[in-house]
Tab-separated table of C-alpha atoms in Angstrom:
chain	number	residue	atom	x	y	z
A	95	UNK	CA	-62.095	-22.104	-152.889
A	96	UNK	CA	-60.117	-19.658	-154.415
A	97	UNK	CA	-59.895	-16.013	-153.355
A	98	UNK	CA	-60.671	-13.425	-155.362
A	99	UNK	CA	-58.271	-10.111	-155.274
A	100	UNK	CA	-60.788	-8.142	-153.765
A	101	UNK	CA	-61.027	-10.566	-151.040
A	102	UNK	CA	-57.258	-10.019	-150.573
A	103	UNK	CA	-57.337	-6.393	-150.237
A	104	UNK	CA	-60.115	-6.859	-147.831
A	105	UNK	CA	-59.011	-9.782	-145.821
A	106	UNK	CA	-55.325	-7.956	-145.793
A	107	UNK	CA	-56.742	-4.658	-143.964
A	108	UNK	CA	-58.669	-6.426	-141.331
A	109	UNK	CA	-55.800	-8.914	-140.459
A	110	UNK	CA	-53.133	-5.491	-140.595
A	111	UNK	CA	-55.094	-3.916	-137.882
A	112	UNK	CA	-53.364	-3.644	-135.118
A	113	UNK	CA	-53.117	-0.871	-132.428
A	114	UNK	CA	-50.607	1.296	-132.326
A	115	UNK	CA	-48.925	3.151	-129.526
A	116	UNK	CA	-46.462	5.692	-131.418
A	117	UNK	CA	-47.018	7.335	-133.504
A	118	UNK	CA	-44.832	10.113	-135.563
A	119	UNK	CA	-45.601	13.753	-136.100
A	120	UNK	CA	-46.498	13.796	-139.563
A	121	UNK	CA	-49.644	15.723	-140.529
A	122	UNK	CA	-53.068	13.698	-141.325
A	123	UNK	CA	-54.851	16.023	-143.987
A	124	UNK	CA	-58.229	16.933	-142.854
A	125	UNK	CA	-60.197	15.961	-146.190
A	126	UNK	CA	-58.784	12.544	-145.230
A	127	UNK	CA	-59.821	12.143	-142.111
A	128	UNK	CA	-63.324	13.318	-143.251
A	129	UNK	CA	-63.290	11.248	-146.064
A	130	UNK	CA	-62.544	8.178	-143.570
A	131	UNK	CA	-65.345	9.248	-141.439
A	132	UNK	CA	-67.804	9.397	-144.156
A	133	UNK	CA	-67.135	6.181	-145.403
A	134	UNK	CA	-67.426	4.458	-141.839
A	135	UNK	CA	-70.499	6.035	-141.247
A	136	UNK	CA	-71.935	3.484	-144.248
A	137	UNK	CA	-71.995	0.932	-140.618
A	138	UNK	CA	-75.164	-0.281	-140.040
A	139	UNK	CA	-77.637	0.557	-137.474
A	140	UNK	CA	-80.789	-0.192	-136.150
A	141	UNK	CA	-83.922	1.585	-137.747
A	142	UNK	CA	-80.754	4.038	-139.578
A	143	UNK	CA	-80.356	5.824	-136.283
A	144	UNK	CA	-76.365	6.231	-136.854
A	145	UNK	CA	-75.861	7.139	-132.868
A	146	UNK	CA	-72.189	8.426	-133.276
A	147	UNK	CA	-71.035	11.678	-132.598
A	148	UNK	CA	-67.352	12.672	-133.277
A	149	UNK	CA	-65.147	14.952	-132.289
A	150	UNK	CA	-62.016	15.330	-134.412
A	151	UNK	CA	-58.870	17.253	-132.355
A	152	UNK	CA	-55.817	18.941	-134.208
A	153	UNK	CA	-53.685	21.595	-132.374
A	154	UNK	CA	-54.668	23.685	-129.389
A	155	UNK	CA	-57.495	21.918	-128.316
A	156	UNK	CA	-55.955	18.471	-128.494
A	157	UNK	CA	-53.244	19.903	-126.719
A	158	UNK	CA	-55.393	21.782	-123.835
A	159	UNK	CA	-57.298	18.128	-123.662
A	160	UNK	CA	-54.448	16.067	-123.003
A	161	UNK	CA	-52.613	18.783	-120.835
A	162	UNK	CA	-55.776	18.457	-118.435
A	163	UNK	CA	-56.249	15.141	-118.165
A	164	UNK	CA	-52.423	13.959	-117.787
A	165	UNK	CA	-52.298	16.475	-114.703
A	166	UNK	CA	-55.566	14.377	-113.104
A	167	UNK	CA	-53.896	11.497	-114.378
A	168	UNK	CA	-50.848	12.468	-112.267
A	169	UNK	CA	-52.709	14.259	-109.433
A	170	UNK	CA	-52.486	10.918	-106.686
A	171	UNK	CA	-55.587	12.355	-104.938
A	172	UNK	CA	-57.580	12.683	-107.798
A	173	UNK	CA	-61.082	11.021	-108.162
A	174	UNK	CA	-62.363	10.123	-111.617
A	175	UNK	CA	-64.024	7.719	-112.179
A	176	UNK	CA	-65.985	5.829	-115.514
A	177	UNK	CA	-69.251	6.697	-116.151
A	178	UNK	CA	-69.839	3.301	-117.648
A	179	UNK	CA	-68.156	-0.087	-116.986
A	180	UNK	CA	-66.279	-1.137	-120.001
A	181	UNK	CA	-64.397	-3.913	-118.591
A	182	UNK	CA	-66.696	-6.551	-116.166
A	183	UNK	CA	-66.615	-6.158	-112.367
A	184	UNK	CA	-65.829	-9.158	-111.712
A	185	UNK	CA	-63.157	-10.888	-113.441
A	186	UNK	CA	-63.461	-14.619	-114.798
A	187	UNK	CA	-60.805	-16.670	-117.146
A	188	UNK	CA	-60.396	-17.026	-119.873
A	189	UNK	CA	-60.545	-13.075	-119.962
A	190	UNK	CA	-58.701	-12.225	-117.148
A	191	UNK	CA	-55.338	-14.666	-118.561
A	192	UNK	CA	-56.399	-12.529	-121.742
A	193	UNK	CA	-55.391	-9.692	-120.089
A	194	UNK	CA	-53.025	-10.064	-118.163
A	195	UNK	CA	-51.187	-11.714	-121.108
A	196	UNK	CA	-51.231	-8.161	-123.218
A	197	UNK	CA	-50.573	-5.896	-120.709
A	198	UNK	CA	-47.112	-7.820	-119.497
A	199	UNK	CA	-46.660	-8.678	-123.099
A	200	UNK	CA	-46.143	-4.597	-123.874
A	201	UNK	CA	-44.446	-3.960	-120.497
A	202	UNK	CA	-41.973	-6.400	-121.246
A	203	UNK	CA	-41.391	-4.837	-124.454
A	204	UNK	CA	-40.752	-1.576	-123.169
A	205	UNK	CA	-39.052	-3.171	-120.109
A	206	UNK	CA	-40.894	-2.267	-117.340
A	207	UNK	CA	-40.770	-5.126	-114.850
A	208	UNK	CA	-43.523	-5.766	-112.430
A	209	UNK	CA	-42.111	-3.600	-109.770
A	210	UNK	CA	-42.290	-0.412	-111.852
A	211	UNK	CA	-45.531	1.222	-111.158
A	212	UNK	CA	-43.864	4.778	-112.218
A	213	UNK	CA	-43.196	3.463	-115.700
A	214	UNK	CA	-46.524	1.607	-116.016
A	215	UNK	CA	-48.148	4.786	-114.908
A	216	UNK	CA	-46.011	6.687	-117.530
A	217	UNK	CA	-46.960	3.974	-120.308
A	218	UNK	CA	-50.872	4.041	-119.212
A	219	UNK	CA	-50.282	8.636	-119.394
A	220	UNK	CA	-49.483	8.255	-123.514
A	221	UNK	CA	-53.402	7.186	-123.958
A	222	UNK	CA	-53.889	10.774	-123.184
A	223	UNK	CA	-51.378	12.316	-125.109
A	224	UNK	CA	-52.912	10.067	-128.079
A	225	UNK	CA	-49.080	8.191	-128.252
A	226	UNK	CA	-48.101	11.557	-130.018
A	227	UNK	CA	-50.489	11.022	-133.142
A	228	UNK	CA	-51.489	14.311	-134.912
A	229	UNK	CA	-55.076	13.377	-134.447
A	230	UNK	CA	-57.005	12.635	-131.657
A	231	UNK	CA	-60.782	11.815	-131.658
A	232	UNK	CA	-63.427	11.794	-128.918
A	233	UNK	CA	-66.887	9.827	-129.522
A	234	UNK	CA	-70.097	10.146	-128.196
A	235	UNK	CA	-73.131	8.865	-127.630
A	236	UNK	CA	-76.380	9.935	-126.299
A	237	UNK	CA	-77.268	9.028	-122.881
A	238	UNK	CA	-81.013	7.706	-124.420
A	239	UNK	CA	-79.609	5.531	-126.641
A	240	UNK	CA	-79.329	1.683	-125.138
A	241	UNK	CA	-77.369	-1.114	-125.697
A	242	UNK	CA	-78.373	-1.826	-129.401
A	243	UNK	CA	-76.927	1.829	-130.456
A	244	UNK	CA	-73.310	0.405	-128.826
A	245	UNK	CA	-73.278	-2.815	-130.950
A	246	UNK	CA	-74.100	-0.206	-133.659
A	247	UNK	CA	-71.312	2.539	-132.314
A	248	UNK	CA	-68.798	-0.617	-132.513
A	249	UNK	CA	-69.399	-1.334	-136.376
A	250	UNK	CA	-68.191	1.964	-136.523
A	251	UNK	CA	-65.146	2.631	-134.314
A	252	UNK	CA	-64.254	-0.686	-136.796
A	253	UNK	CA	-64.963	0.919	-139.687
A	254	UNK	CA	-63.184	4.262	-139.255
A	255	UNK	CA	-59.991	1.821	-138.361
A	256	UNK	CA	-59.737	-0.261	-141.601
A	257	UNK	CA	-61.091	3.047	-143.262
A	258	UNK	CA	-57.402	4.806	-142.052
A	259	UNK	CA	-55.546	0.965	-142.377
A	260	UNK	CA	-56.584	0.894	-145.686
A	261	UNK	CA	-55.401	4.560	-146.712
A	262	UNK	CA	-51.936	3.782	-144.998
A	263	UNK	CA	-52.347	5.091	-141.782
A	264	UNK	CA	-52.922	3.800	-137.994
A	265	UNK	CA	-54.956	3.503	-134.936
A	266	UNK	CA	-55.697	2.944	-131.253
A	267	UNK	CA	-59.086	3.019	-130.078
A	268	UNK	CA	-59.084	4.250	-126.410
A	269	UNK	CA	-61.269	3.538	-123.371
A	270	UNK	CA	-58.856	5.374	-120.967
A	271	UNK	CA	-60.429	8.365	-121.838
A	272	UNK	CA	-63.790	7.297	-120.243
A	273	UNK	CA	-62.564	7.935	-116.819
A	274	UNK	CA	-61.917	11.533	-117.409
A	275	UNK	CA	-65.415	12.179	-119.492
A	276	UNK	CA	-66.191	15.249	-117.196
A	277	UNK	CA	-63.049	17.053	-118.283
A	278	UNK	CA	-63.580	16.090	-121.878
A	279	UNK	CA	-67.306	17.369	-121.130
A	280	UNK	CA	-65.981	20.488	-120.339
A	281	UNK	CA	-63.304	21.365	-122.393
A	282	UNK	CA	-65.199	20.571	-125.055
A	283	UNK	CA	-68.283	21.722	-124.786
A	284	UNK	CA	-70.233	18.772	-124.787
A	285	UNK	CA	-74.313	18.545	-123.909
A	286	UNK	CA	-75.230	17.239	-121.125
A	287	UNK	CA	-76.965	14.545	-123.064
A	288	UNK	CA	-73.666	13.208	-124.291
A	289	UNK	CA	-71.823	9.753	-122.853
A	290	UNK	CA	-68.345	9.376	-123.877
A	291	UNK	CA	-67.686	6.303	-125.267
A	292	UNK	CA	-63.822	6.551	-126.579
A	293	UNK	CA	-61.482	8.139	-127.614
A	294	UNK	CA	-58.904	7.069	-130.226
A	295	UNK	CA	-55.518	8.155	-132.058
A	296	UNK	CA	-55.041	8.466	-135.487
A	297	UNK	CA	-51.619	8.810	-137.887
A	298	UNK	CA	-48.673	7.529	-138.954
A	299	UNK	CA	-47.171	4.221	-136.871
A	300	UNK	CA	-43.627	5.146	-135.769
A	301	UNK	CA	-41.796	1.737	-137.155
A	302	UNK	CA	-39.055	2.086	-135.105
A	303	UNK	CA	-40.506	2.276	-131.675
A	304	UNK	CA	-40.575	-1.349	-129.957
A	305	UNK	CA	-44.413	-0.917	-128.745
A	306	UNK	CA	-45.582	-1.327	-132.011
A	307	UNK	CA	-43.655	-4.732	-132.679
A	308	UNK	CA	-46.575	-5.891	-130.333
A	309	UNK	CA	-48.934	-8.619	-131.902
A	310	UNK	CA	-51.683	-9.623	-129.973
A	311	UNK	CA	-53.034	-13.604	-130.065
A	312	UNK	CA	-56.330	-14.002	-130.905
A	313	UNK	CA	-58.505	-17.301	-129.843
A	314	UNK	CA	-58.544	-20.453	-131.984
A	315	UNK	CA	-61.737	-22.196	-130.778
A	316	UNK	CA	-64.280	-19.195	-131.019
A	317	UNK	CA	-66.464	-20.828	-133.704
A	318	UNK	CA	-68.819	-24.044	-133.313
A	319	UNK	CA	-70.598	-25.110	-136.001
A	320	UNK	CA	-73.977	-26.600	-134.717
């Protein structure tokens, strides 16, 4: 079969995608981070419901955000906790190998041998600084929505990613922010119907920072044809 262009372009993006963990200061202009949000919206849902809500931070607020949660973050007696489980309670293979294999992967990029909690603890901080990107963004959900509405919300967190990939610019989608939903609830403003769901940085990859040499494996046997 031969490939089209258009399947190129396409296949290219999704295969690019990669998560990035520095990012450089350069500006993201805010008609194209709309523009990127618009278009991912076009992810389907059931019955059209479209349960995302987003929450785009540039500047002060981003800054007040991040300032709050790295001091829980850093605060040994602190005690937040997830509102929802995103990874399972009880751990079986081949996920667990899975990862374990990323997370040494990256610490052994950055050097940080097993013994190093500070620097791990450091490493794990950047989530909330957003690894420096100019843009940060906070997602919601309402708390009546069910499990359908998440399949949908995950269409979309894709979307938005090859969106910016596709335009030249990065990502890292974030579940460390779910621990610290009730500061995000407060600082900005959320209802109390609202669920965090992620957060995730958005900008320019910084090339020259060894993190983002970091290529994650991917399984070979995930399709059966029956």
């Amino acid at each position: 079969m031969i490939e089209t262009e258009e399947q190129k372009i396409v296949d290219e993006v999704i295969a690019s995608r990669r998560s990035i963990r520095a990012f450089l200061p350069t500006p993201v202009a805010r008609d194209e981070i709309q523009k990127i949000i618009e278009i991912a919206a076009r992810a389907p849902s059931g019955s059209n419901t479209q349960p995302w809500k987003v929450y785009v931070l540039i500047g002060e607020v981003k800054q007040q955000l991040s300032d709050e949660i790295l001091q829980a973050h850093n605060n040994p007696h602190s005690a937040y906790k997830e509102e929802y489980h995103y990874y399972p309670v009880q751990w079986l293979s081949p996920y667990l190998e899975r990862r374990r294999k990323i997370g040494w992967d990256l610490y052994s990029l950055l050097g940080l041998g097993r013994e190093n909690k500070a620097g791990m603890h450091a490493q794990h901080g950047r989530n909330f600084i957003f690894f420096d990107a100019p843009v940060g963004i906070i997602f919601t959900i309402d708390r009546v929505m069910q499990q359908g509405s998440w399949l949908d919300y995950g269409m979309f967190l894709q979307n938005i990613m090859l969106a910016a990939k596709a335009r030249g610019l990065d990502t890292c989608p974030q579940a460390a922010f779910t621990q610290y939903h009730q500061i995000i609830h407060k600082t900005l403003n959320l209802s109390d119907q609202e669920m965090v769901v992620c957060g995730m940085s958005l900008g320019y990859a910084d090339t020259t920072k060894i993190e983002n040499t970091l290529v994650t494996e991917r399984g070979t046997s995930i399709v059966k044809f029956v």
